[in-house]
Each structure stands twice: as structure tokens, then as C-alpha cells.
Amino acid sequence: MKSSKSARHADILAQITEQPSLRVADLAERMGVSTETIRRDLDELTRRRLINRTYGGAVRAPGAEPAIGQRHGLFVAERERIARTASARVTPGALLMIGSGATTTHVARRIAAEHKGLTVLTHSFAVATVLAINPTITVIMAPGAYLASEGATVGALTTRFFNEFSADLAIVGASGLTEEGATDALLEPAAVYGAIASRAATTMVVADRSKFDQMFPARYATWRELGVLVTDAPPSGALAAALERRQVEVALA
């Protein structure tokens, strides 16, 4: 059965986060379309700087990540499991800081359904929107320049805002996780995540297994600065060793 262009693009982006390269012939067979259709799909995604074309296929563009709207449609089941586990760690009456991202939005939605009497500081409009269903949660928005691709505020005003507070718990996502720490594809949001992580008693990273061993340009925190990783699969290799060495708790969803 043939798929729509938007569905194909979402499928391609999901696959390319899990494997280093994709082949035109394999994608065409999987999606039930011609190789010419797949080539046009890959050309369009390359123009949008989400992938890099190669002879016969594509690889993920270095430092590239789909926009927030596209990421919301990827790894939904995994993110929902992560959200349940993360929400269970929120204590009554806590002051939280929540960064932007698809996974953090899932966590915020679960928090809104399960908790009362919290105060949440965020720069993400999606996080603020899903929390708004719960009238007992006070949401305070950070000022700053609006970054449309993330649906969030960024810049000096945003980081200064977070630096004025101290939180019980910070919840942040990541584009990639390596033995060096948590990284992000975009420099300005990464600066905000770093400010958030530095102002909390405990910082929790919420990220699915596709982020393991992925390196992006901006490292916003080392494992020394991060307390908990909530994920859907156990890390391995150098990443697992770094987490153990820095005594980062890994909570499996």
C-alpha cells in the first residue's frame, strides 16, 4: 500500500535516526513506491537540510535534527513510556524547569494529568500549552526571542531568566548523548538547556535510545552535571561506562 509523502518523510527521518545510512531501493520496497519517488523525497529532505544525499541513498546530515513539529510524530510509544517514568519522579509542590523538545512535551502532558500544585518554569510554548489543562499548576514563561523551529524562546533574556531561579528538578531532552554528556543540534536552545541544568538540585535527561552515541555541535552539560537519565533501553559501551563512572542513575521506561 502506497504511503503519502508526509508519511514517507516521517518514516525516512525515523529510520535515519536508527541507522547510519539508507538505500533508495530498500526504501522504495518498504514503502511501496518507485525509486524515482524516493529519490524526490530524499532530494526534498536534503534541501531542508535534514539529511545528506549519497549515491544510491542518504545519510543523516551532521548536526541536523527535524523541526519540533516533525519530531512529535517520531518514537511516540517510547516517549510515552519515558514520560510515565519521568512523571513518577516529580514530588508534590515542586518547582520544575522544563526545556523545549518533543520528549519533554510528552513528559509535561503526563505531569499535567498526574500532579497538582506545581510551579513550572519553561521557555517552550508546547510545554506550557499541555500543562495549561491543569489549573493547579502555575506556569511561568521565560522571555526571549522566539525560535519557530523549536516553538520556544531563546537568547540572553531567556538564560538570564532561568539563572534568577533555583529549581527542585530540571527536565531536559537532548539531540544526542555521548560519553561526554548531552548535546543539541542547535546552539541557542543548548545555551538555555545549560542554564536550566545548572539551576536545579537534580537534572533529569529524557531521551529515547535513538539518541545514544549521537554527537551534535553543542554540548550543554557533562554527565557530572546530570543526575538521572530516563530512557527506553539500557545504554552500552562507552556511554554506559561514562554513566556508571559519573554515578548517573539510569531509569528504564
Coordinates of N, CA and C in Angstrom, one line a residue:
M1 N 0.8 -1.2 0.0 CA 0.0 0.0 0.0 C 0.9 1.2 0.0
K2 N 0.6 2.1 -0.9 CA 1.4 3.3 -1.0 C 1.2 4.3 0.1
S3 N 2.2 5.0 0.5 CA 2.1 5.9 1.6 C 2.1 7.4 1.1
S4 N 1.6 8.3 1.9 CA 1.6 9.7 1.5 C 3.0 10.2 1.6
K5 N 3.2 11.4 1.0 CA 4.6 12.0 1.0 C 4.9 12.3 2.5
S6 N 4.0 12.9 3.2 CA 4.3 13.3 4.6 C 4.7 12.1 5.4
A7 N 3.9 11.0 5.2 CA 4.2 9.8 6.0 C 5.5 9.2 5.6
R8 N 5.9 9.2 4.3 CA 7.2 8.7 3.8 C 8.3 9.5 4.5
H9 N 8.1 10.9 4.5 CA 9.2 11.7 5.0 C 9.4 11.4 6.5
A10 N 8.3 11.3 7.3 CA 8.4 10.9 8.7 C 9.1 9.6 8.9
D11 N 8.7 8.6 8.0 CA 9.3 7.3 8.1 C 10.8 7.3 7.8
I12 N 11.2 8.1 6.8 CA 12.6 8.2 6.4 C 13.4 8.9 7.6
L13 N 12.9 9.9 8.2 CA 13.6 10.6 9.3 C 13.6 9.7 10.5
A14 N 12.6 8.9 10.7 CA 12.7 8.0 11.9 C 13.7 6.9 11.7
Q15 N 13.8 6.4 10.4 CA 14.8 5.4 10.1 C 16.2 5.9 10.2
I16 N 16.4 7.1 9.8 CA 17.8 7.6 9.7 C 18.3 8.0 11.1
T17 N 17.5 8.0 12.1 CA 17.9 8.2 13.5 C 18.4 6.9 14.1
E18 N 18.0 5.8 13.4 CA 18.4 4.5 14.0 C 19.5 3.7 13.2
Q19 N 19.8 4.2 12.0 CA 20.8 3.5 11.3 C 21.6 4.6 10.5
P20 N 22.9 4.3 10.2 CA 23.8 5.3 9.6 C 23.4 5.7 8.2
S21 N 22.8 4.8 7.4 CA 22.6 5.1 6.0 C 21.3 4.4 5.6
L22 N 20.7 4.9 4.5 CA 19.5 4.3 3.9 C 19.8 4.2 2.4
R23 N 19.2 3.1 1.8 CA 19.3 2.9 0.4 C 18.0 3.1 -0.3
V24 N 18.1 3.8 -1.5 CA 16.8 4.1 -2.3 C 16.0 2.8 -2.5
A25 N 16.7 1.8 -3.0 CA 15.9 0.5 -3.3 C 15.2 0.0 -2.1
D26 N 15.9 0.0 -1.0 CA 15.2 -0.6 0.2 C 14.0 0.3 0.7
L27 N 14.2 1.6 0.6 CA 13.1 2.5 1.0 C 11.9 2.3 0.0
A28 N 12.2 2.2 -1.3 CA 11.1 2.0 -2.3 C 10.3 0.8 -2.0
E29 N 11.0 -0.3 -1.7 CA 10.3 -1.6 -1.5 C 9.5 -1.5 -0.2
R30 N 10.1 -0.9 0.8 CA 9.4 -0.8 2.1 C 8.1 0.0 2.0
M31 N 8.2 1.0 1.2 CA 7.0 2.0 1.2 C 6.1 1.8 0.0
G32 N 6.4 0.8 -0.9 CA 5.6 0.5 -2.0 C 5.5 1.6 -3.0
V33 N 6.6 2.3 -3.3 CA 6.6 3.4 -4.3 C 7.8 3.2 -5.2
S34 N 7.9 3.9 -6.2 CA 9.0 3.8 -7.2 C 10.3 4.4 -6.6
T35 N 11.4 4.0 -7.1 CA 12.7 4.5 -6.7 C 12.8 6.0 -7.1
E36 N 12.1 6.4 -8.2 CA 12.1 7.8 -8.5 C 11.4 8.7 -7.5
T37 N 10.3 8.1 -6.9 CA 9.6 8.8 -5.8 C 10.5 9.0 -4.6
I38 N 11.2 7.9 -4.3 CA 12.1 8.0 -3.1 C 13.2 9.0 -3.4
R39 N 13.7 9.0 -4.6 CA 14.8 10.0 -4.9 C 14.3 11.4 -4.7
R40 N 13.1 11.7 -5.1 CA 12.5 13.0 -5.0 C 12.3 13.3 -3.5
D41 N 11.9 12.3 -2.7 CA 11.7 12.5 -1.3 C 13.1 12.9 -0.6
L42 N 14.1 12.1 -1.0 CA 15.4 12.4 -0.4 C 16.0 13.7 -0.9
D43 N 15.7 14.1 -2.1 CA 16.2 15.4 -2.6 C 15.5 16.5 -1.8
E44 N 14.2 16.4 -1.5 CA 13.5 17.4 -0.8 C 14.0 17.5 0.7
L45 N 14.2 16.4 1.3 CA 14.7 16.4 2.7 C 16.1 16.9 2.7
T46 N 16.9 16.7 1.7 CA 18.2 17.3 1.6 C 18.2 18.8 1.5
R47 N 17.3 19.3 0.7 CA 17.1 20.8 0.5 C 16.7 21.4 1.9
R48 N 16.0 20.6 2.7 CA 15.6 21.1 4.0 C 16.6 20.9 5.0
R49 N 17.8 20.3 4.6 CA 19.0 20.1 5.5 C 18.7 19.1 6.6
L50 N 17.8 18.2 6.4 CA 17.5 17.1 7.4 C 18.3 15.9 7.1
I51 N 18.8 15.7 5.9 CA 19.6 14.5 5.5 C 20.7 15.0 4.5
N52 N 21.6 14.1 4.2 CA 22.6 14.3 3.1 C 22.4 13.2 2.1
R53 N 22.3 13.6 0.8 CA 22.1 12.6 -0.2 C 23.5 11.9 -0.5
T54 N 23.4 10.7 -0.8 CA 24.6 9.9 -1.2 C 24.3 9.2 -2.5
Y55 N 25.2 8.6 -3.2 CA 25.0 7.8 -4.4 C 24.2 6.6 -3.9
G56 N 22.9 6.5 -4.4 CA 22.1 5.4 -4.1 C 21.3 5.4 -2.8
G57 N 21.4 6.6 -2.1 CA 20.7 6.7 -0.8 C 20.9 8.0 -0.1
A58 N 21.0 7.9 1.3 CA 21.2 9.1 2.1 C 21.8 8.7 3.4
V59 N 22.4 9.7 4.1 CA 22.8 9.6 5.4 C 22.3 10.8 6.2
R60 N 22.3 10.7 7.5 CA 21.9 11.8 8.3 C 22.8 13.0 8.2
A61 N 22.3 14.2 8.1 CA 23.1 15.4 8.0 C 23.7 15.7 9.3
P62 N 25.1 15.9 9.4 CA 25.7 16.2 10.6 C 25.1 17.4 11.3
G63 N 24.8 17.3 12.6 CA 24.2 18.4 13.3 C 22.8 18.7 13.0
A64 N 22.2 17.9 12.2 CA 20.8 18.3 11.8 C 19.8 17.5 12.6
E65 N 18.6 18.1 12.8 CA 17.6 17.4 13.5 C 16.3 17.9 13.0
P66 N 15.2 17.1 12.8 CA 14.0 17.6 12.3 C 13.4 18.6 13.2
A67 N 12.6 19.5 12.7 CA 11.9 20.6 13.5 C 11.0 19.9 14.5
I68 N 10.6 20.7 15.5 CA 9.8 20.2 16.6 C 8.5 19.5 16.1
G69 N 7.9 20.1 15.1 CA 6.6 19.6 14.7 C 6.8 18.2 14.1
Q70 N 7.9 18.0 13.4 CA 8.1 16.6 12.8 C 8.5 15.6 13.9
R71 N 9.3 16.1 14.9 CA 9.8 15.2 15.9 C 8.6 14.7 16.8
H72 N 7.6 15.4 16.9 CA 6.4 15.0 17.7 C 5.8 13.7 17.2
G73 N 6.0 13.4 15.9 CA 5.4 12.2 15.3 C 6.3 11.0 15.3
L74 N 7.5 11.1 15.9 CA 8.5 10.1 15.9 C 8.6 9.5 17.3
F75 N 8.8 8.1 17.4 CA 9.0 7.4 18.6 C 8.0 7.8 19.7
V76 N 6.7 7.8 19.3 CA 5.7 8.2 20.2 C 5.5 7.2 21.4
A77 N 5.5 5.9 21.1 CA 5.3 4.9 22.1 C 6.4 5.0 23.1
E78 N 7.7 5.1 22.6 CA 8.8 5.2 23.5 C 8.7 6.4 24.4
R79 N 8.4 7.6 23.8 CA 8.3 8.8 24.6 C 7.2 8.7 25.6
E80 N 6.1 8.1 25.3 CA 5.0 8.0 26.3 C 5.5 7.1 27.5
R81 N 6.3 6.1 27.2 CA 6.8 5.3 28.4 C 7.8 6.1 29.2
I82 N 8.6 6.8 28.5 CA 9.6 7.7 29.2 C 8.8 8.7 30.0
A83 N 7.8 9.3 29.5 CA 7.0 10.3 30.2 C 6.4 9.7 31.5
R84 N 5.9 8.5 31.5 CA 5.3 7.9 32.7 C 6.4 7.8 33.8
T85 N 7.5 7.3 33.4 CA 8.6 7.1 34.3 C 9.1 8.4 34.9
A86 N 9.3 9.4 34.0 CA 9.8 10.7 34.5 C 8.8 11.4 35.4
S87 N 7.5 11.3 35.1 CA 6.5 12.0 35.9 C 6.4 11.4 37.3
A88 N 6.7 10.1 37.4 CA 6.6 9.4 38.7 C 7.7 10.0 39.7
R89 N 8.7 10.7 39.1 CA 9.8 11.2 40.0 C 9.5 12.6 40.4
V90 N 8.4 13.2 40.0 CA 8.1 14.6 40.4 C 7.5 14.5 41.8
T91 N 7.9 15.4 42.7 CA 7.5 15.4 44.1 C 6.4 16.5 44.3
P92 N 5.5 16.3 45.2 CA 4.4 17.3 45.5 C 5.0 18.7 45.8
G93 N 4.4 19.7 45.2 CA 4.7 21.1 45.4 C 6.0 21.5 44.8
A94 N 6.6 20.7 44.0 CA 8.0 21.0 43.4 C 7.9 22.2 42.5
L95 N 9.1 22.9 42.4 CA 9.3 23.9 41.4 C 10.2 23.2 40.3
L96 N 9.6 23.2 39.1 CA 10.3 22.5 38.0 C 10.7 23.5 36.9
M97 N 11.8 23.1 36.2 CA 12.2 23.8 35.0 C 12.1 22.7 33.9
I98 N 11.5 23.1 32.8 CA 11.3 22.1 31.7 C 11.8 22.7 30.4
G99 N 12.7 22.1 29.7 CA 13.2 22.6 28.4 C 12.3 22.2 27.3
S100 N 12.5 22.8 26.1 CA 11.7 22.5 24.9 C 12.1 21.2 24.4
G101 N 11.2 20.6 23.5 CA 11.5 19.3 22.9 C 10.3 18.5 22.8
A102 N 10.3 17.5 21.9 CA 9.2 16.6 21.7 C 9.0 15.7 23.0
T103 N 10.1 15.1 23.5 CA 10.0 14.2 24.6 C 9.6 15.0 25.9
T104 N 10.2 16.2 26.1 CA 9.8 17.0 27.3 C 8.3 17.4 27.2
T105 N 7.8 17.6 26.0 CA 6.4 17.9 25.9 C 5.5 16.7 26.3
H106 N 5.9 15.5 25.9 CA 5.2 14.2 26.4 C 5.3 14.2 27.9
V107 N 6.4 14.5 28.5 CA 6.6 14.4 30.0 C 5.6 15.5 30.6
A108 N 5.6 16.7 30.1 CA 4.8 17.7 30.6 C 3.3 17.3 30.6
R109 N 2.9 16.7 29.5 CA 1.5 16.2 29.4 C 1.1 15.2 30.5
R110 N 2.1 14.3 30.7 CA 1.9 13.3 31.8 C 1.8 14.0 33.2
I111 N 2.7 14.9 33.4 CA 2.7 15.7 34.6 C 1.4 16.4 34.9
A112 N 0.9 17.0 33.8 CA -0.4 17.7 34.0 C -1.5 16.7 34.4
A113 N -1.5 15.5 33.9 CA -2.5 14.5 34.2 C -2.4 13.9 35.6
E114 N -1.1 14.0 36.2 CA -0.9 13.2 37.4 C -0.5 14.0 38.6
H115 N -0.3 15.3 38.5 CA 0.2 16.1 39.6 C -0.7 17.4 39.8
K116 N -0.6 17.9 41.1 CA -1.2 19.1 41.4 C -0.3 20.0 42.2
G117 N -0.5 21.3 42.1 CA 0.2 22.3 43.0 C 1.6 22.5 42.6
L118 N 2.0 22.3 41.4 CA 3.4 22.5 41.0 C 3.6 23.9 40.4
T119 N 4.8 24.4 40.4 CA 5.2 25.6 39.6 C 6.2 25.2 38.6
V120 N 5.9 25.5 37.3 CA 6.8 25.1 36.2 C 7.3 26.4 35.5
L121 N 8.6 26.5 35.4 CA 9.2 27.5 34.5 C 9.7 26.8 33.2
T122 N 9.3 27.4 32.1 CA 9.6 26.9 30.8 C 9.8 27.9 29.8
H123 N 10.5 27.6 28.7 CA 10.6 28.5 27.5 C 9.9 27.9 26.3
S124 N 9.2 26.8 26.5 CA 8.6 26.0 25.5 C 7.1 26.3 25.4
F125 N 6.5 26.8 24.3 CA 5.1 27.0 24.2 C 4.3 25.7 24.2
A126 N 4.9 24.7 23.7 CA 4.2 23.4 23.7 C 4.1 22.8 25.1
V127 N 5.1 23.0 25.9 CA 5.1 22.5 27.3 C 4.1 23.3 28.1
A128 N 4.1 24.6 27.9 CA 3.1 25.5 28.6 C 1.7 25.1 28.2
T129 N 1.5 24.8 26.9 CA 0.1 24.5 26.5 C -0.4 23.2 27.1
V130 N 0.4 22.2 27.1 CA -0.1 20.9 27.7 C -0.3 21.0 29.2
L131 N 0.5 21.8 29.8 CA 0.4 22.0 31.3 C -0.9 22.8 31.6
A132 N -1.4 23.6 30.7 CA -2.5 24.5 30.9 C -3.8 23.8 31.2
I133 N -3.9 22.5 30.9 CA -5.1 21.7 31.2 C -5.3 21.5 32.6
N134 N -4.2 21.7 33.4 CA -4.3 21.5 34.9 C -4.3 22.9 35.6
P135 N -5.4 23.4 36.1 CA -5.4 24.7 36.7 C -4.6 24.9 38.0
T136 N -4.2 23.7 38.6 CA -3.5 23.8 39.8 C -2.0 24.0 39.6
I137 N -1.5 23.9 38.3 CA -0.1 24.1 38.0 C 0.1 25.5 37.5
T138 N 1.0 26.2 38.2 CA 1.4 27.6 37.8 C 2.5 27.5 36.8
V139 N 2.3 28.1 35.6 CA 3.3 28.0 34.5 C 3.8 29.4 34.3
I140 N 5.1 29.6 34.4 CA 5.8 30.9 34.2 C 6.6 30.7 32.9
M141 N 6.4 31.6 31.9 CA 7.1 31.6 30.6 C 8.3 32.5 30.7
A142 N 9.4 31.9 30.1 CA 10.6 32.7 30.0 C 10.5 33.7 28.8
P143 N 11.0 34.9 29.0 CA 11.1 35.8 27.8 C 12.2 35.5 26.9
G144 N 12.2 36.1 25.7 CA 13.3 35.9 24.8 C 12.9 36.0 23.4
A145 N 13.8 35.7 22.5 CA 13.5 35.7 21.0 C 12.8 34.4 20.7
Y146 N 11.8 34.4 19.9 CA 11.0 33.2 19.5 C 11.8 32.5 18.4
L147 N 12.1 31.2 18.6 CA 12.7 30.3 17.6 C 11.6 29.4 17.1
A148 N 11.1 29.6 15.9 CA 10.0 28.9 15.4 C 10.2 27.4 15.3
S149 N 11.4 27.0 14.9 CA 11.7 25.6 14.6 C 11.6 24.8 15.9
E150 N 11.7 25.4 17.1 CA 11.6 24.8 18.4 C 10.4 25.1 19.1
G151 N 9.7 26.2 18.7 CA 8.5 26.6 19.4 C 8.8 27.1 20.8
A152 N 10.0 27.8 20.9 CA 10.5 28.2 22.2 C 11.2 29.5 22.2
T153 N 11.4 30.1 23.3 CA 12.2 31.3 23.4 C 13.6 31.0 23.7
V154 N 14.6 31.8 23.1 CA 16.0 31.5 23.3 C 16.7 32.9 23.4
G155 N 18.0 32.9 23.7 CA 18.7 34.1 23.8 C 19.1 34.5 25.2
A156 N 19.8 35.7 25.3 CA 20.3 36.2 26.6 C 19.2 36.4 27.6
L157 N 18.0 36.9 27.2 CA 16.9 37.2 28.1 C 16.4 35.8 28.7
T158 N 16.4 34.8 27.9 CA 15.9 33.5 28.3 C 16.8 32.9 29.4
T159 N 18.1 32.9 29.1 CA 19.1 32.3 30.0 C 19.2 33.1 31.3
R160 N 19.1 34.4 31.2 CA 19.1 35.3 32.4 C 17.9 35.0 33.3
F161 N 16.7 34.8 32.7 CA 15.5 34.4 33.4 C 15.7 33.2 34.2
F162 N 16.2 32.1 33.6 CA 16.4 30.9 34.4 C 17.5 31.0 35.5
N163 N 18.5 31.8 35.2 CA 19.5 32.0 36.2 C 19.1 32.7 37.5
E164 N 17.9 33.3 37.4 CA 17.3 34.0 38.6 C 16.6 33.1 39.6
F165 N 16.5 31.8 39.2 CA 15.7 30.8 40.0 C 16.5 29.6 40.4
S166 N 16.0 28.9 41.4 CA 16.6 27.6 41.7 C 15.4 26.6 41.7
A167 N 15.6 25.5 41.0 CA 14.5 24.5 40.9 C 14.8 23.2 41.7
D168 N 13.8 22.5 42.0 CA 13.9 21.2 42.6 C 14.3 20.2 41.6
L169 N 13.8 20.3 40.4 CA 14.0 19.3 39.3 C 14.0 20.1 38.0
A170 N 15.0 19.8 37.2 CA 15.0 20.2 35.8 C 14.8 19.0 34.9
I171 N 14.0 19.2 33.8 CA 13.7 18.1 32.9 C 14.1 18.7 31.5
V172 N 15.1 18.0 30.9 CA 15.6 18.4 29.6 C 15.7 17.2 28.6
G173 N 15.6 17.5 27.4 CA 15.8 16.5 26.3 C 17.2 16.6 25.8
A174 N 17.5 16.0 24.7 CA 18.8 16.0 24.0 C 18.7 15.5 22.6
S175 N 19.5 16.1 21.7 CA 19.6 15.6 20.3 C 20.5 14.4 20.3
G176 N 21.5 14.3 21.2 CA 22.4 13.2 21.2 C 23.0 13.0 22.6
L177 N 23.4 11.8 22.9 CA 24.0 11.5 24.2 C 25.3 10.7 23.9
T178 N 26.5 11.2 24.4 CA 27.7 10.6 24.2 C 28.4 10.4 25.6
E179 N 29.6 9.8 25.6 CA 30.3 9.7 26.9 C 30.6 11.0 27.5
E180 N 30.6 12.1 26.7 CA 31.0 13.4 27.2 C 29.8 14.1 27.8
G181 N 28.6 13.7 27.5 CA 27.4 14.4 28.0 C 26.3 14.5 27.1
A182 N 25.4 15.5 27.3 CA 24.2 15.7 26.5 C 24.5 16.8 25.5
T183 N 24.1 16.6 24.2 CA 24.4 17.6 23.2 C 23.1 17.9 22.4
D184 N 23.1 19.1 21.8 CA 21.9 19.5 21.0 C 22.4 20.0 19.6
A185 N 21.5 19.9 18.7 CA 21.8 20.3 17.3 C 21.8 21.8 17.1
L186 N 21.1 22.5 18.0 CA 21.0 24.0 17.8 C 21.7 24.7 19.0
L187 N 22.5 25.7 18.6 CA 23.4 26.3 19.7 C 22.5 27.1 20.7
E188 N 21.5 27.9 20.2 CA 20.8 28.8 21.1 C 19.9 28.0 22.1
P189 N 19.1 27.0 21.7 CA 18.5 26.2 22.7 C 19.4 25.5 23.6
A190 N 20.6 25.0 23.1 CA 21.5 24.4 24.0 C 22.0 25.3 25.1
A191 N 22.1 26.6 24.8 CA 22.5 27.5 25.9 C 21.5 27.6 27.0
V192 N 20.2 27.5 26.5 CA 19.1 27.6 27.5 C 19.1 26.3 28.3
Y193 N 19.3 25.1 27.7 CA 19.3 23.9 28.4 C 20.4 23.9 29.5
G194 N 21.5 24.4 29.1 CA 22.7 24.5 30.0 C 22.3 25.3 31.2
A195 N 21.6 26.5 31.0 CA 21.2 27.3 32.1 C 20.2 26.6 33.0
I196 N 19.3 25.9 32.4 CA 18.3 25.1 33.2 C 19.0 24.0 34.0
A197 N 19.9 23.3 33.4 CA 20.6 22.2 34.1 C 21.4 22.7 35.3
S198 N 21.9 24.0 35.2 CA 22.8 24.5 36.2 C 22.0 25.0 37.4
R199 N 20.7 25.2 37.3 CA 19.9 25.8 38.3 C 19.0 24.9 39.1
A200 N 19.2 23.6 39.0 CA 18.3 22.6 39.6 C 19.1 21.7 40.6
A201 N 18.4 21.3 41.6 CA 19.0 20.4 42.6 C 19.3 19.0 41.9
T202 N 18.4 18.6 41.0 CA 18.6 17.4 40.2 C 18.2 17.7 38.7
T203 N 19.0 17.3 37.8 CA 18.6 17.4 36.4 C 18.4 16.1 35.8
M204 N 17.2 15.9 35.2 CA 16.8 14.7 34.5 C 16.8 14.9 33.0
V205 N 17.5 14.0 32.3 CA 17.5 14.0 30.9 C 16.5 12.9 30.4
V206 N 15.6 13.3 29.5 CA 14.7 12.3 29.0 C 15.0 12.1 27.5
A207 N 15.3 10.9 27.1 CA 15.7 10.7 25.7 C 15.6 9.2 25.4
D208 N 15.1 8.9 24.2 CA 15.0 7.5 23.8 C 16.3 7.0 23.2
R209 N 16.4 5.7 22.9 CA 17.6 5.0 22.5 C 18.2 5.6 21.2
S210 N 17.4 6.2 20.4 CA 18.0 6.7 19.1 C 19.0 7.8 19.3
K211 N 19.0 8.4 20.6 CA 19.9 9.5 20.9 C 21.3 9.0 21.3
F212 N 21.4 7.7 21.6 CA 22.6 7.1 22.1 C 23.7 7.2 21.1
D213 N 24.9 7.7 21.6 CA 26.1 7.7 20.7 C 26.0 8.6 19.5
Q214 N 25.1 9.6 19.6 CA 24.9 10.6 18.6 C 25.5 11.9 19.1
M215 N 26.4 12.5 18.3 CA 27.1 13.7 18.6 C 26.6 14.9 17.8
F216 N 26.2 15.9 18.5 CA 25.8 17.2 17.9 C 26.6 18.3 18.3
P217 N 26.6 19.5 17.6 CA 27.5 20.6 17.8 C 27.6 21.1 19.3
A218 N 26.5 21.2 19.9 CA 26.5 22.0 21.2 C 26.3 21.0 22.4
R219 N 27.4 20.8 23.2 CA 27.2 20.1 24.4 C 26.8 21.1 25.5
Y220 N 25.6 20.8 26.1 CA 25.1 21.8 27.1 C 25.4 21.3 28.5
A221 N 25.7 20.1 28.7 CA 26.0 19.6 30.1 C 26.8 18.3 30.0
T222 N 27.8 18.2 30.9 CA 28.5 16.9 31.1 C 27.7 16.0 32.0
W223 N 28.1 14.7 32.1 CA 27.4 13.8 33.0 C 27.6 14.2 34.5
R224 N 28.7 14.9 34.7 CA 29.0 15.4 36.1 C 27.8 16.3 36.6
E225 N 27.2 17.0 35.6 CA 26.1 17.9 35.9 C 24.7 17.3 35.8
L226 N 24.6 16.1 35.4 CA 23.3 15.5 35.2 C 23.1 14.3 36.2
G227 N 21.9 14.2 36.8 CA 21.7 13.2 37.8 C 21.0 12.0 37.4
V228 N 20.1 12.1 36.4 CA 19.2 11.0 36.0 C 19.0 10.9 34.5
L229 N 19.1 9.8 33.9 CA 18.7 9.6 32.5 C 17.5 8.7 32.5
V230 N 16.4 9.1 31.9 CA 15.2 8.3 31.7 C 15.2 8.0 30.3
T231 N 15.2 6.7 30.0 CA 15.3 6.2 28.6 C 14.5 4.9 28.4
D232 N 14.5 4.4 27.2 CA 13.7 3.2 26.9 C 14.5 1.9 26.7
A233 N 15.9 2.1 26.8 CA 16.7 0.9 26.6 C 18.0 1.1 27.4
P234 N 18.7 0.1 27.8 CA 20.0 0.3 28.6 C 21.1 0.7 27.6
P235 N 21.8 1.8 28.0 CA 23.0 2.2 27.2 C 24.0 1.1 27.2
S236 N 25.0 1.2 26.3 CA 26.1 0.2 26.3 C 27.4 0.9 25.9
G237 N 28.5 0.2 25.9 CA 29.7 0.7 25.5 C 30.2 1.9 26.3
A238 N 30.9 2.8 25.6 CA 31.5 4.0 26.2 C 30.4 4.8 26.9
L239 N 29.2 4.9 26.4 CA 28.2 5.7 27.0 C 27.8 5.1 28.4
A240 N 27.6 3.8 28.4 CA 27.3 3.1 29.7 C 28.4 3.3 30.7
A241 N 29.6 3.2 30.3 CA 30.8 3.3 31.2 C 30.8 4.7 31.7
A242 N 30.6 5.7 30.9 CA 30.6 7.1 31.4 C 29.5 7.4 32.4
L243 N 28.3 6.8 32.2 CA 27.2 7.0 33.1 C 27.5 6.3 34.5
E244 N 28.1 5.2 34.4 CA 28.5 4.5 35.7 C 29.6 5.2 36.4
R245 N 30.6 5.7 35.6 CA 31.7 6.4 36.2 C 31.2 7.7 37.0
R246 N 30.3 8.4 36.4 CA 29.7 9.7 36.9 C 28.6 9.4 37.9
Q247 N 28.2 8.2 38.1 CA 27.1 7.8 39.0 C 25.8 8.4 38.6
V248 N 25.5 8.4 37.3 CA 24.3 8.9 36.8 C 23.3 7.7 36.9
E249 N 22.1 8.0 37.5 CA 21.1 6.9 37.6 C 20.4 6.8 36.2
V250 N 20.3 5.5 35.8 CA 19.6 5.2 34.5 C 18.3 4.6 34.9
A251 N 17.2 5.3 34.6 CA 15.8 4.8 34.8 C 15.2 4.3 33.5
L252 N 14.9 3.0 33.4 CA 14.4 2.4 32.2 C 12.9 2.5 32.2
A253 N 12.3 3.0 31.1 CA 10.9 3.1 31.0 C 10.3 1.8 30.4

